[in-house]
Coordinates of C-alpha atoms in Angstrom, one line a residue:
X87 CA -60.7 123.0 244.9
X88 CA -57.7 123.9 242.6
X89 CA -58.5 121.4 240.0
X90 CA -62.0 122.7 240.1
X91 CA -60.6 126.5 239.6
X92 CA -58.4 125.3 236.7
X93 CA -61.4 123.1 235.1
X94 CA -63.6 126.4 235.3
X95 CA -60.6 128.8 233.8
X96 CA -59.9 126.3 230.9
X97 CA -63.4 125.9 229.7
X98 CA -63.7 130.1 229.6
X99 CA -60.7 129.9 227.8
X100 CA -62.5 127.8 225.1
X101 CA -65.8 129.9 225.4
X102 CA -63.4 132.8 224.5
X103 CA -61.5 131.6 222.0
X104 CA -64.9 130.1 220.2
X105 CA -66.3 133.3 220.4
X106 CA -63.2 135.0 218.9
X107 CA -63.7 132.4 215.8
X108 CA -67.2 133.7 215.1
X109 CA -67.0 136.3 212.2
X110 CA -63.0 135.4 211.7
X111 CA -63.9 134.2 208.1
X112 CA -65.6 137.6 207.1
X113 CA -62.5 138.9 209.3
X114 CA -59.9 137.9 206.6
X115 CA -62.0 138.2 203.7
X116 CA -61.1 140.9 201.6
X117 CA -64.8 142.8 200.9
X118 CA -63.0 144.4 197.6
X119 CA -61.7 141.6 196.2
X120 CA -63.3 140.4 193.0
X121 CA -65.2 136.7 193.3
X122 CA -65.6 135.9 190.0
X123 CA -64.0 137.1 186.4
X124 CA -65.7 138.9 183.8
X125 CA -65.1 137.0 181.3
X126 CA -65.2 139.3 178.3
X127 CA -61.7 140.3 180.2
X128 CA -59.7 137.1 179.3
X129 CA -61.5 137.6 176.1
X130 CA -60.0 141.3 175.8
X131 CA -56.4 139.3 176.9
X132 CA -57.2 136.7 174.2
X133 CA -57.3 139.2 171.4
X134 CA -54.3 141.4 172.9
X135 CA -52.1 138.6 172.3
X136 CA -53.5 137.5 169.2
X137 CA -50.6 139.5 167.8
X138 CA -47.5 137.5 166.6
X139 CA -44.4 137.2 168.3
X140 CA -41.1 138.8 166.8
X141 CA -40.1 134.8 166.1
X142 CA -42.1 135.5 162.8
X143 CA -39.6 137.5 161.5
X144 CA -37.1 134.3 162.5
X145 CA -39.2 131.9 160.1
X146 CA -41.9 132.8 158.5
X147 CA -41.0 136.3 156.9
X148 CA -37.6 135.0 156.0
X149 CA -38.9 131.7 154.3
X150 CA -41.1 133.8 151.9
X151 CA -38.5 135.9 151.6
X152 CA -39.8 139.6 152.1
X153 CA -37.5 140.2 155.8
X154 CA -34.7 138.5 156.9
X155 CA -31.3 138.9 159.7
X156 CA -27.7 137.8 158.2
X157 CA -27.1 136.9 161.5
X158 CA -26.6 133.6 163.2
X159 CA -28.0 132.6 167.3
X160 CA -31.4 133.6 167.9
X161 CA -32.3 134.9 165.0
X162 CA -31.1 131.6 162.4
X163 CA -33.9 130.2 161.0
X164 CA -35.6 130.7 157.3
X165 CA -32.9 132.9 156.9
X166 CA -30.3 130.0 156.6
X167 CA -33.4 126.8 156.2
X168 CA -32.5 125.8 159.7
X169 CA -34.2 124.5 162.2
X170 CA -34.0 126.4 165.2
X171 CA -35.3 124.4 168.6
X172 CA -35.3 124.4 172.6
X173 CA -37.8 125.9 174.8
X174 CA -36.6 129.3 174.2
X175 CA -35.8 128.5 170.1
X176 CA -37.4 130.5 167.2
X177 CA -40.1 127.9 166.6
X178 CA -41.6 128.1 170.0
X179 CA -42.4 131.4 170.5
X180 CA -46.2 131.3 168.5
X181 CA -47.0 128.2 170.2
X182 CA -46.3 129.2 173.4
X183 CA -48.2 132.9 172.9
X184 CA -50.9 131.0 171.6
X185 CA -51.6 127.8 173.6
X186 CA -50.5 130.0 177.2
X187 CA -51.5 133.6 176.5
X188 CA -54.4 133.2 174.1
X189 CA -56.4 129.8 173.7
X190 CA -56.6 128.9 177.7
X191 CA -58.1 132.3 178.1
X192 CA -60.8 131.3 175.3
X193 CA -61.3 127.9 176.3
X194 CA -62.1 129.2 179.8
X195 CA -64.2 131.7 178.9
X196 CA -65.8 129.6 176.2
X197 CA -66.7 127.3 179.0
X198 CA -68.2 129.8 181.2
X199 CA -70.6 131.3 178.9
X200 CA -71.6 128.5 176.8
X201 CA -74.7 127.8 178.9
X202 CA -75.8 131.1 179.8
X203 CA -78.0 133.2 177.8
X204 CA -77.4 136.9 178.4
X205 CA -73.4 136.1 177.4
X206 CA -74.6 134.1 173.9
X207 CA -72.9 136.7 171.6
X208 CA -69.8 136.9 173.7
X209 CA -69.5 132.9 173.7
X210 CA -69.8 133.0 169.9
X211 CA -67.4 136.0 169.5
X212 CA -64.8 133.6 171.4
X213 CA -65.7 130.7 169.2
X214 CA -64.7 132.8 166.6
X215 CA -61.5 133.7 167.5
X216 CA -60.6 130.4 169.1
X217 CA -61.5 129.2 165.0
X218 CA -59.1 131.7 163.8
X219 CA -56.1 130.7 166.8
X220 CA -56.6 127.2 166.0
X221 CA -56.0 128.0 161.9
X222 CA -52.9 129.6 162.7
X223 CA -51.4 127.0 165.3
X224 CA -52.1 123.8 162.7
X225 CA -51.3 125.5 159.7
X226 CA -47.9 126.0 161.5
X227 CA -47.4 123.3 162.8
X228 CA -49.3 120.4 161.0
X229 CA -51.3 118.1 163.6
X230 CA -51.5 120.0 166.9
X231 CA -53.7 119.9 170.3
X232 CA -57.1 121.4 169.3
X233 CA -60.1 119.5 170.8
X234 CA -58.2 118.7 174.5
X235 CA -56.2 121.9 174.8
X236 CA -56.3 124.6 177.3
X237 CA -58.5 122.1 179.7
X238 CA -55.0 121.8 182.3
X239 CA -57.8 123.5 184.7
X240 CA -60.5 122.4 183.8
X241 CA -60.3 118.5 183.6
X242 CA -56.9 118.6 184.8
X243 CA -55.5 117.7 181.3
X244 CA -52.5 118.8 180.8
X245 CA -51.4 116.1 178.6
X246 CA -54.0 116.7 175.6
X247 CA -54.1 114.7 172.7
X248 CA -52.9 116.1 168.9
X249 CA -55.6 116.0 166.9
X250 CA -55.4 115.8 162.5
X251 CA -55.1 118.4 160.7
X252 CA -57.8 117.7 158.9
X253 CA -60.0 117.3 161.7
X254 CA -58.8 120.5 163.6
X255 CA -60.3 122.0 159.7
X256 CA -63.4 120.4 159.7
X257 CA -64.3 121.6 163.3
X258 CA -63.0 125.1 162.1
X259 CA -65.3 125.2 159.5
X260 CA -68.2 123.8 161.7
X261 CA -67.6 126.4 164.8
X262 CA -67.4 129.6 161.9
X263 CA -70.3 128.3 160.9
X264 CA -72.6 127.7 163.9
X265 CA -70.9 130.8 165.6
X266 CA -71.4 133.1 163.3
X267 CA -74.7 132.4 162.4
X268 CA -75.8 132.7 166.0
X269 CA -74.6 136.4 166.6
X270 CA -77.8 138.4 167.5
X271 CA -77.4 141.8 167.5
X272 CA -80.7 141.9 169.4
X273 CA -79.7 140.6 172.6
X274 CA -76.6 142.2 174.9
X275 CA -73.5 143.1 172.6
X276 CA -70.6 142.9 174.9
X277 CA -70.0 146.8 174.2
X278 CA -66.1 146.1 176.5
X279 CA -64.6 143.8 174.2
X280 CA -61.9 145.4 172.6
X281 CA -61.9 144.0 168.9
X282 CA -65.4 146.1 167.7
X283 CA -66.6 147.1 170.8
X284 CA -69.9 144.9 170.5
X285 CA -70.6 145.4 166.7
X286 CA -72.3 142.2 165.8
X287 CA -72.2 143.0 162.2
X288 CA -68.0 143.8 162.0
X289 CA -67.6 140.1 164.1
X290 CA -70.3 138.3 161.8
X291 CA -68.3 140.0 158.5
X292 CA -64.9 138.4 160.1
X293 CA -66.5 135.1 160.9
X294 CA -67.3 134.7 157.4
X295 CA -64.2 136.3 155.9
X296 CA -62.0 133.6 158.3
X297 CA -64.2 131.0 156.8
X298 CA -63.6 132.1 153.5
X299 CA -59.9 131.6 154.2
X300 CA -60.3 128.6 155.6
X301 CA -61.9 127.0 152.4
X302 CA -59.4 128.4 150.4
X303 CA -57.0 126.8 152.1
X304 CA -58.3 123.8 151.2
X305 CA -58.1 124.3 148.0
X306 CA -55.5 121.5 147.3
X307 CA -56.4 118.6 149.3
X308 CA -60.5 118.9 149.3
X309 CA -61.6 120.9 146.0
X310 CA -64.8 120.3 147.0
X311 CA -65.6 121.5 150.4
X312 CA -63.3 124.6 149.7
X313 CA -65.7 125.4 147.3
X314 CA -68.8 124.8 149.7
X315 CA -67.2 126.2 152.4
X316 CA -66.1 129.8 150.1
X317 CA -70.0 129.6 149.1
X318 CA -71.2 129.2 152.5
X319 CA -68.9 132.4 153.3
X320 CA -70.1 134.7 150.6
X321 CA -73.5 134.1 151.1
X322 CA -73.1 134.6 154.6
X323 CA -71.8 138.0 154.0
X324 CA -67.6 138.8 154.1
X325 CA -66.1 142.1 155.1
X326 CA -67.2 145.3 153.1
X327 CA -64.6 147.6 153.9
X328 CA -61.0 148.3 155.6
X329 CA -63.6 149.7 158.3
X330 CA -63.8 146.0 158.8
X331 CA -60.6 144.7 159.4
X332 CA -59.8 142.1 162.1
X333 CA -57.1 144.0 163.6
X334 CA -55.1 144.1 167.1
X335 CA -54.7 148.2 167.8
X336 CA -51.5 147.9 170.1
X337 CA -50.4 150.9 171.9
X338 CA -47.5 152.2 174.5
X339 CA -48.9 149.0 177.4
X340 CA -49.7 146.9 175.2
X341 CA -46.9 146.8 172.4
X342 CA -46.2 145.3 168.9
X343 CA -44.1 142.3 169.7
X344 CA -42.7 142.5 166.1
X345 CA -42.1 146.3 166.6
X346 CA -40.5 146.6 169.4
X347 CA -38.4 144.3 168.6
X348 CA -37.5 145.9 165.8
X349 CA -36.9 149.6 167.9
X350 CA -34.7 147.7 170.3
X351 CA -32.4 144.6 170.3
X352 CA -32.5 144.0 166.5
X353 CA -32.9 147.5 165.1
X354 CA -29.8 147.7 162.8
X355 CA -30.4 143.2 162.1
X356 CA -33.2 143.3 159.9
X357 CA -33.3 143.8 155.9
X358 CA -36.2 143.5 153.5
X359 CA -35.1 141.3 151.0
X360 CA -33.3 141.7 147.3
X361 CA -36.8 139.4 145.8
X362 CA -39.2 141.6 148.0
X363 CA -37.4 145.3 147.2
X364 CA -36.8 144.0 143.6
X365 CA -40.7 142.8 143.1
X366 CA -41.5 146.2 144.2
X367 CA -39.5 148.4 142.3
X368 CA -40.3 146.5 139.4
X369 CA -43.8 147.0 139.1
X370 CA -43.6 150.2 140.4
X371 CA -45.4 149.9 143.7
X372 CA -46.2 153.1 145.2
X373 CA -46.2 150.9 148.8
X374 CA -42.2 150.8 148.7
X375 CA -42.5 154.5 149.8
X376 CA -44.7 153.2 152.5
X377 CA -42.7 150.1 153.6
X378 CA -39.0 151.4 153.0
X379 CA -36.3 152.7 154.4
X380 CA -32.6 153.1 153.6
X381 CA -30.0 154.4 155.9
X382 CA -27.6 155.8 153.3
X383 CA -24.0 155.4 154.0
X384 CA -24.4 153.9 157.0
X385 CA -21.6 151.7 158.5
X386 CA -22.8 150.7 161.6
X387 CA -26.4 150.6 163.6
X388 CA -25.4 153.6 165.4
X389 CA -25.0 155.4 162.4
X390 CA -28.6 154.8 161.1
X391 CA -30.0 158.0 161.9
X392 CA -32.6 159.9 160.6
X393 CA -30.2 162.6 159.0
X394 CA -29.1 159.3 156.9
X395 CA -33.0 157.7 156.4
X396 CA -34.0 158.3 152.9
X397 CA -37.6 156.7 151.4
X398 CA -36.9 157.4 148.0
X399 CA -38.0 154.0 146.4
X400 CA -35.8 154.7 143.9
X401 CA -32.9 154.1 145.8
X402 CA -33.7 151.2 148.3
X403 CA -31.8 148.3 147.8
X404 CA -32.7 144.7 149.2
X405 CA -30.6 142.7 151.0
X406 CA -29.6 139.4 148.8
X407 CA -30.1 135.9 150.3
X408 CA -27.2 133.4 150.7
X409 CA -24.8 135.6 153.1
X410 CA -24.4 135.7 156.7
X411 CA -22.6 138.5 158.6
X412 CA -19.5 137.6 157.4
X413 CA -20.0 137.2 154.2
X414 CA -22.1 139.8 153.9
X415 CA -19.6 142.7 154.0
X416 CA -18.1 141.8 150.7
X417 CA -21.1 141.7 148.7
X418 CA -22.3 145.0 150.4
X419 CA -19.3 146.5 148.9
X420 CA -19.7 144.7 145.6
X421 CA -23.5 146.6 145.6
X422 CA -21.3 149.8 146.1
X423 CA -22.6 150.2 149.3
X424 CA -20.7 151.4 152.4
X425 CA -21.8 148.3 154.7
X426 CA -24.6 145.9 155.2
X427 CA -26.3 148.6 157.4
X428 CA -27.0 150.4 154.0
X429 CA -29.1 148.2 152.5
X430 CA -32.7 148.7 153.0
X431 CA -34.7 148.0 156.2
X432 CA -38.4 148.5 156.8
X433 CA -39.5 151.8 157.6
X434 CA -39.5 151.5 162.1
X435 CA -40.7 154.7 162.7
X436 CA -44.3 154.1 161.0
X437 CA -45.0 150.3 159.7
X438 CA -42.4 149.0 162.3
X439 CA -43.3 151.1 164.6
X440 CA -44.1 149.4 168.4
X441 CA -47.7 150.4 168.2
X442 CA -48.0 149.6 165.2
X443 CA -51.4 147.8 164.5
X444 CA -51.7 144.4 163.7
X445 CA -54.0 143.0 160.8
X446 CA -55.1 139.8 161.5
X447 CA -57.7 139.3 158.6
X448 CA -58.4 142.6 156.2
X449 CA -60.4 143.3 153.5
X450 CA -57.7 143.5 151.0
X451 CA -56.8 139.8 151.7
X452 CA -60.7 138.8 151.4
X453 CA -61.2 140.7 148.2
X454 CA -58.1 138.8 146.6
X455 CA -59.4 135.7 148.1
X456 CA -62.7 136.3 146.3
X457 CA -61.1 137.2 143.1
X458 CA -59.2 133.7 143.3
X459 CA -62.4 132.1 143.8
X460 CA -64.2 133.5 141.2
X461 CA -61.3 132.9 138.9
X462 CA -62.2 129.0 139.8
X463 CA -65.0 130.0 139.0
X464 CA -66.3 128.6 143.0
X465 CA -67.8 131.9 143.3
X466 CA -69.9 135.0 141.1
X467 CA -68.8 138.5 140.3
X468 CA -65.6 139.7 138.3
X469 CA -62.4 138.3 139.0
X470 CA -60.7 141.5 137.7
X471 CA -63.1 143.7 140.4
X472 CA -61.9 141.9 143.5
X473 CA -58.4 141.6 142.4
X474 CA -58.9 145.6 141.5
X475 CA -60.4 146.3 144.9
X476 CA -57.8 144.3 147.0
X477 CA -54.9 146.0 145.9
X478 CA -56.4 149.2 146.1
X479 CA -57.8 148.2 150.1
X480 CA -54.6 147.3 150.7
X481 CA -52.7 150.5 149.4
X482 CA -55.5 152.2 151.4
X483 CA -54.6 150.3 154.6
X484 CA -51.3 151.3 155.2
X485 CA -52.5 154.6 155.7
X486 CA -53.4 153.2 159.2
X487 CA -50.1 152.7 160.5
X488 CA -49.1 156.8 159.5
X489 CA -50.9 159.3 157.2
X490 CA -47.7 159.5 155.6
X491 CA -48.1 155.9 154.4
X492 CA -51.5 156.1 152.9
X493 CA -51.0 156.0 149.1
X494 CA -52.7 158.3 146.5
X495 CA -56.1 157.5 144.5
X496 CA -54.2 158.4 141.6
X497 CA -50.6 156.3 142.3
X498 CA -53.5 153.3 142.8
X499 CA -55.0 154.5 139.6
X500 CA -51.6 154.9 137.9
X501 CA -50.7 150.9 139.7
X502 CA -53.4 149.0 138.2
X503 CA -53.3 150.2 134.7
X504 CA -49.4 149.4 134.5
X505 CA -50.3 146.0 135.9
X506 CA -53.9 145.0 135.2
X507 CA -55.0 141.5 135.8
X508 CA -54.7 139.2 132.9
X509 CA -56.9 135.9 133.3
X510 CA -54.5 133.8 131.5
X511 CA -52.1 134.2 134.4
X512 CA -54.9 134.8 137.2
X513 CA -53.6 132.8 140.1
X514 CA -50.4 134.1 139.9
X515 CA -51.2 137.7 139.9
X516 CA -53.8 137.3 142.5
X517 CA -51.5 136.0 145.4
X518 CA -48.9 138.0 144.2
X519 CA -51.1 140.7 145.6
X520 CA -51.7 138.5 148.4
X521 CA -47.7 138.0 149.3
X522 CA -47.9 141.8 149.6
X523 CA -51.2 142.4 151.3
X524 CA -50.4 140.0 153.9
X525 CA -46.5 141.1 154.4
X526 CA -46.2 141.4 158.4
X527 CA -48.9 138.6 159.0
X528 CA -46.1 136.2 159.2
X529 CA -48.2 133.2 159.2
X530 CA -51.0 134.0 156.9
X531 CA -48.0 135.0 154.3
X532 CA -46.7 131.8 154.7
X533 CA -49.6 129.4 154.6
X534 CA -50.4 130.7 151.5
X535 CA -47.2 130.3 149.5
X536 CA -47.6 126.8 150.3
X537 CA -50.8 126.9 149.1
X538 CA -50.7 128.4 146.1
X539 CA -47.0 128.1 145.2
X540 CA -46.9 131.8 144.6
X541 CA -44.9 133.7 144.5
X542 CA -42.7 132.5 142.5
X543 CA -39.2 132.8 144.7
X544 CA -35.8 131.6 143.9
X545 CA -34.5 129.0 146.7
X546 CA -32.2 130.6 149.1
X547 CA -28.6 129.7 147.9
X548 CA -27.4 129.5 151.7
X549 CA -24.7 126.3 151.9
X550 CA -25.4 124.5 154.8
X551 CA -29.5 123.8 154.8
X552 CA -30.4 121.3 157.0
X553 CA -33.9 121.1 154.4
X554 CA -34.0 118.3 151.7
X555 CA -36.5 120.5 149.9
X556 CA -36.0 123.7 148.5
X557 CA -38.2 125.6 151.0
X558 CA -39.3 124.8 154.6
X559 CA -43.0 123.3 154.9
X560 CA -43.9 123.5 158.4
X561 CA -42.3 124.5 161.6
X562 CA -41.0 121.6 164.0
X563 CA -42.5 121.2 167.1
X564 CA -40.7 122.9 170.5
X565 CA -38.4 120.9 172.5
X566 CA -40.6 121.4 175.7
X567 CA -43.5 119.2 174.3
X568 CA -40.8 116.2 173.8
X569 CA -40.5 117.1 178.5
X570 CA -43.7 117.3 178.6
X571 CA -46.4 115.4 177.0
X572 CA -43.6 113.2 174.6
X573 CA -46.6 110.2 174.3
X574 CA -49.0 112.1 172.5
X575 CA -46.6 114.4 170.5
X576 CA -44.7 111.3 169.1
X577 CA -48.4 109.8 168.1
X578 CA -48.5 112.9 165.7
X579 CA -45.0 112.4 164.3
X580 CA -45.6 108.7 163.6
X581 CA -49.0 109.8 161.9
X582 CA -48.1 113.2 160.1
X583 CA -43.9 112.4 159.1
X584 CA -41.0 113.6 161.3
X585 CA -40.6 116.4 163.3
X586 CA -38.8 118.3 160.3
X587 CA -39.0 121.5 158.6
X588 CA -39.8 119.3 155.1
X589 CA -42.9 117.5 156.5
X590 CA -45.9 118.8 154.7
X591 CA -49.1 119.8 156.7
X592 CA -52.3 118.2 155.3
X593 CA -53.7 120.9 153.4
X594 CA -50.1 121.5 151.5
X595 CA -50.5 118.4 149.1
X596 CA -48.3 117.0 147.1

């Protein structure tokens, strides 16, 4: 009769405890808790850190020689033609923000709304930028995971192949291409993305202005698709305004990398340059005003202040390449100035500032572009009016980082007569204007004085280079891919040249 009893209690026991399970799921469910992203918001985290990393200022700023640090550790790098590597080195910063915080999110969202219709101008905006990401990371780099990156959760490939150069172009150009053609204005907008807010025309203007840089750059190696490619673009229909600009507005959560850097750890460690200042001063570019400042007197960081800052172009003074921060001191004192920390820094409270915006593509660049293009004659109109109307966008422009920056109609006026462009020396003057326009865009700067060869810079005299060349050409890729995925990086180096600062990219031919 017990065993009975017990039998009986045991299977209640179970009739309970089933009925307990029903409705446990929906128990511990959270009914708040989102089941699917949006995913025009990893597209809004894409384009927050499109913005570049402060390691610009390590490399690419100091190798065409407009910002540099006479300092050694952390910050060694174009300043001395060093290589600087290890997971946490100067050259791993941009691939890291780009493969981790910018391309997975595209790649993801790219795959989410490629096959559904209401989200067709949000998949092509994405297209887009992933184009414009991709330009940046080869162009860096040289050979570099393109058509098997950011698929770790996807496919479970987290060991993707590096695809050519070349290749990585000619799928550029193809995606610009198809993507921007297929914006419709007439079907939903994606008014929540944080580039335009939806304006179909501002992203089909920067898809054609990206692909107008993109077959410039190929200038060089492929003649002729850069010139199809820069007709394509035009006819297309390129940026009409600074109204246009492809730009990352930053603000006080989401913060310039490159200025707050600049308004923190390395305030009193950065210098414009002696070839930058100098250039400046002597074309008498009204933009000094808006770029520079000097801290006069000062001896130490402490003591720049803003009792000491003085904008006066006519007293900046660039810091001179070839000296490190102990060698330094004496030629500051040869200048007749009372320390390195008096030479001239950019201005931190308005261009450096750590909201400062960050211009990705403008219409100054595209304007200079096109007057390059139509001095190869690759495209119509004057060469003279776009090189006229880039320098005076981009003059215009810095007006966006402080009103106090925006320069005069009439110092633009008084800019171009005193130096007019001359045909005979076209290319020269043109990216020139380019150096300048594009000064913060560490990157862009730097792909194109490989490019074109211009400016026309003095090597940096510092003994000790670890370059063969005069300049470095690329930057080497970070130590964590040789842990990582060491098969398919060392398939690039045994196709592109050694990991080195002097191996050339593709485009960049010799």
């Amino acid at each position: 009769m017990k065993k009975i009893s017990l039998i009986l209690g045991l299977f209640a026991l179970l009739g309970w405890m089933s009925s307990c399970d029903k409705g446990f799921d929906q128990l511990n469910v959270n009914p708040t808790a989102a089941t699917a992203l949006n995913p025009v918001f990893t597209f809004n985290n894409a384009i927050s850190n499109t913005s570049f990393p402060a390691s610009t200022l390590i490399f690419e700023e100091a190798i065409v020689q407009q910002m540099f640090s006479p300092n050694s550790g952390i910050t060694q790098g174009g300043n001395f033609n060093v290589d600087n590597r290890g997971s946490a080195g100067a050259n791993a910063p941009l691939w890291q923000r780009y493969y981790r915080d910018n391309l997975r999110y595209l790649v993801d969202g790219i795959a989410k709304t490629k096959n559904d219709a209401a989200r067709t101008n949000l998949y092509n905006m994405m297209r887009i930028l992933k184009a414009y990401v991709a330009m940046v990371l080869t162009d860096t780099y040289g050979d570099v995971p393109y058509s098997e990156a950011g698929l770790g959760y996807l496919s479970a490939n987290v060991m993707p192949k590096y695809d050519t150069q070349e290749s990585i172009y000619n799928d550029v150009i193809k995606e610009l291409t198809e993507a921007t053609a297929a914006l419709d204005a007439t079907k939903p907008t994606e008014a929540g993305e944080i580039m335009f807010g939806g304006d179909i025309a501002k992203w089909k203007k920067t898809g054609y202005s990206i692909m107008l840089r993109a077959g410039m750059r190929l200038s060089k190696v492929n003649p002729t698709l850069a010139q199809a490619t820069v007709q394509k673009a035009v006819a297309g229909g390129l940026m009409q305004s600074n109204a246009d600009n492809f730009v990352v507005r930053e603000n006080a959560n989401y913060q310039n990398p490159i200025g707050t850097t600049l308004n923190s750890t390395e305030a009193a460690n950065y210098y414009l340059t002696g070839a930058f200042v100098t250039y400046l001063k002597t074309t008498s570019d009204p933009r000094l005003m808006s770029i520079a400042v000097r801290y006069v007197g000062a001896k130490s960081g402490p003591e720049q202040t803003a009792a000491k800052a003085n904008r006066d172009p006519a007293v900046q003074i660039g810091m001179p390449l070839g000296y490190d921060n102990g060698t330094i001191l004496a030629r500051a004192t040869a200048d007749g100035l009372a320390s390195f920390y008096d030479y001239s820094q950019l201005d931190r409270t308005r261009m450096g500032y750590f909201t400062a915006p960050c211009f990705l593509v403008t219409y100054a660049q595209t304007q200079l572009l096109l007057a390059e293009a139509a001095q190869r004659t690759w495209t119509t109109g004057n060469a003279t009016d776009f090189y006229n109307a880039g320098v005076t966008a981009h003059m215009k422009q810095l007006g966006d980082y402080d009103a106090t920056s925006l320069v005069s109609d009439a110092n633009i006026a008084t800019y171009l007569q005193k130096n007019p462009y001359a045909a005979a020396n076209g290319l020269e003057l043109i990216n020139n204007q380019y150096w300048i326009a594009s000064f913060l865009n560490g990157p862009e700067v730097f792909a194109n004085f490989r490019r074109s060869g211009f400016p026309t810079l003095t090597p940096n005299p510092y003994p000790g280079k670890e370059i063969k060349g005069n300049f470095i050409n690329r930057l080497s890729y970070p130590d964590s891919e040789q842990s990582v995925n060491a098969v398919k990086r060392q398939e690039a180096v045994a196709r592109q040249g050694p990991d080195n600062l002097d191996t050339h990219v593709w485009w960049d031919k010799q």
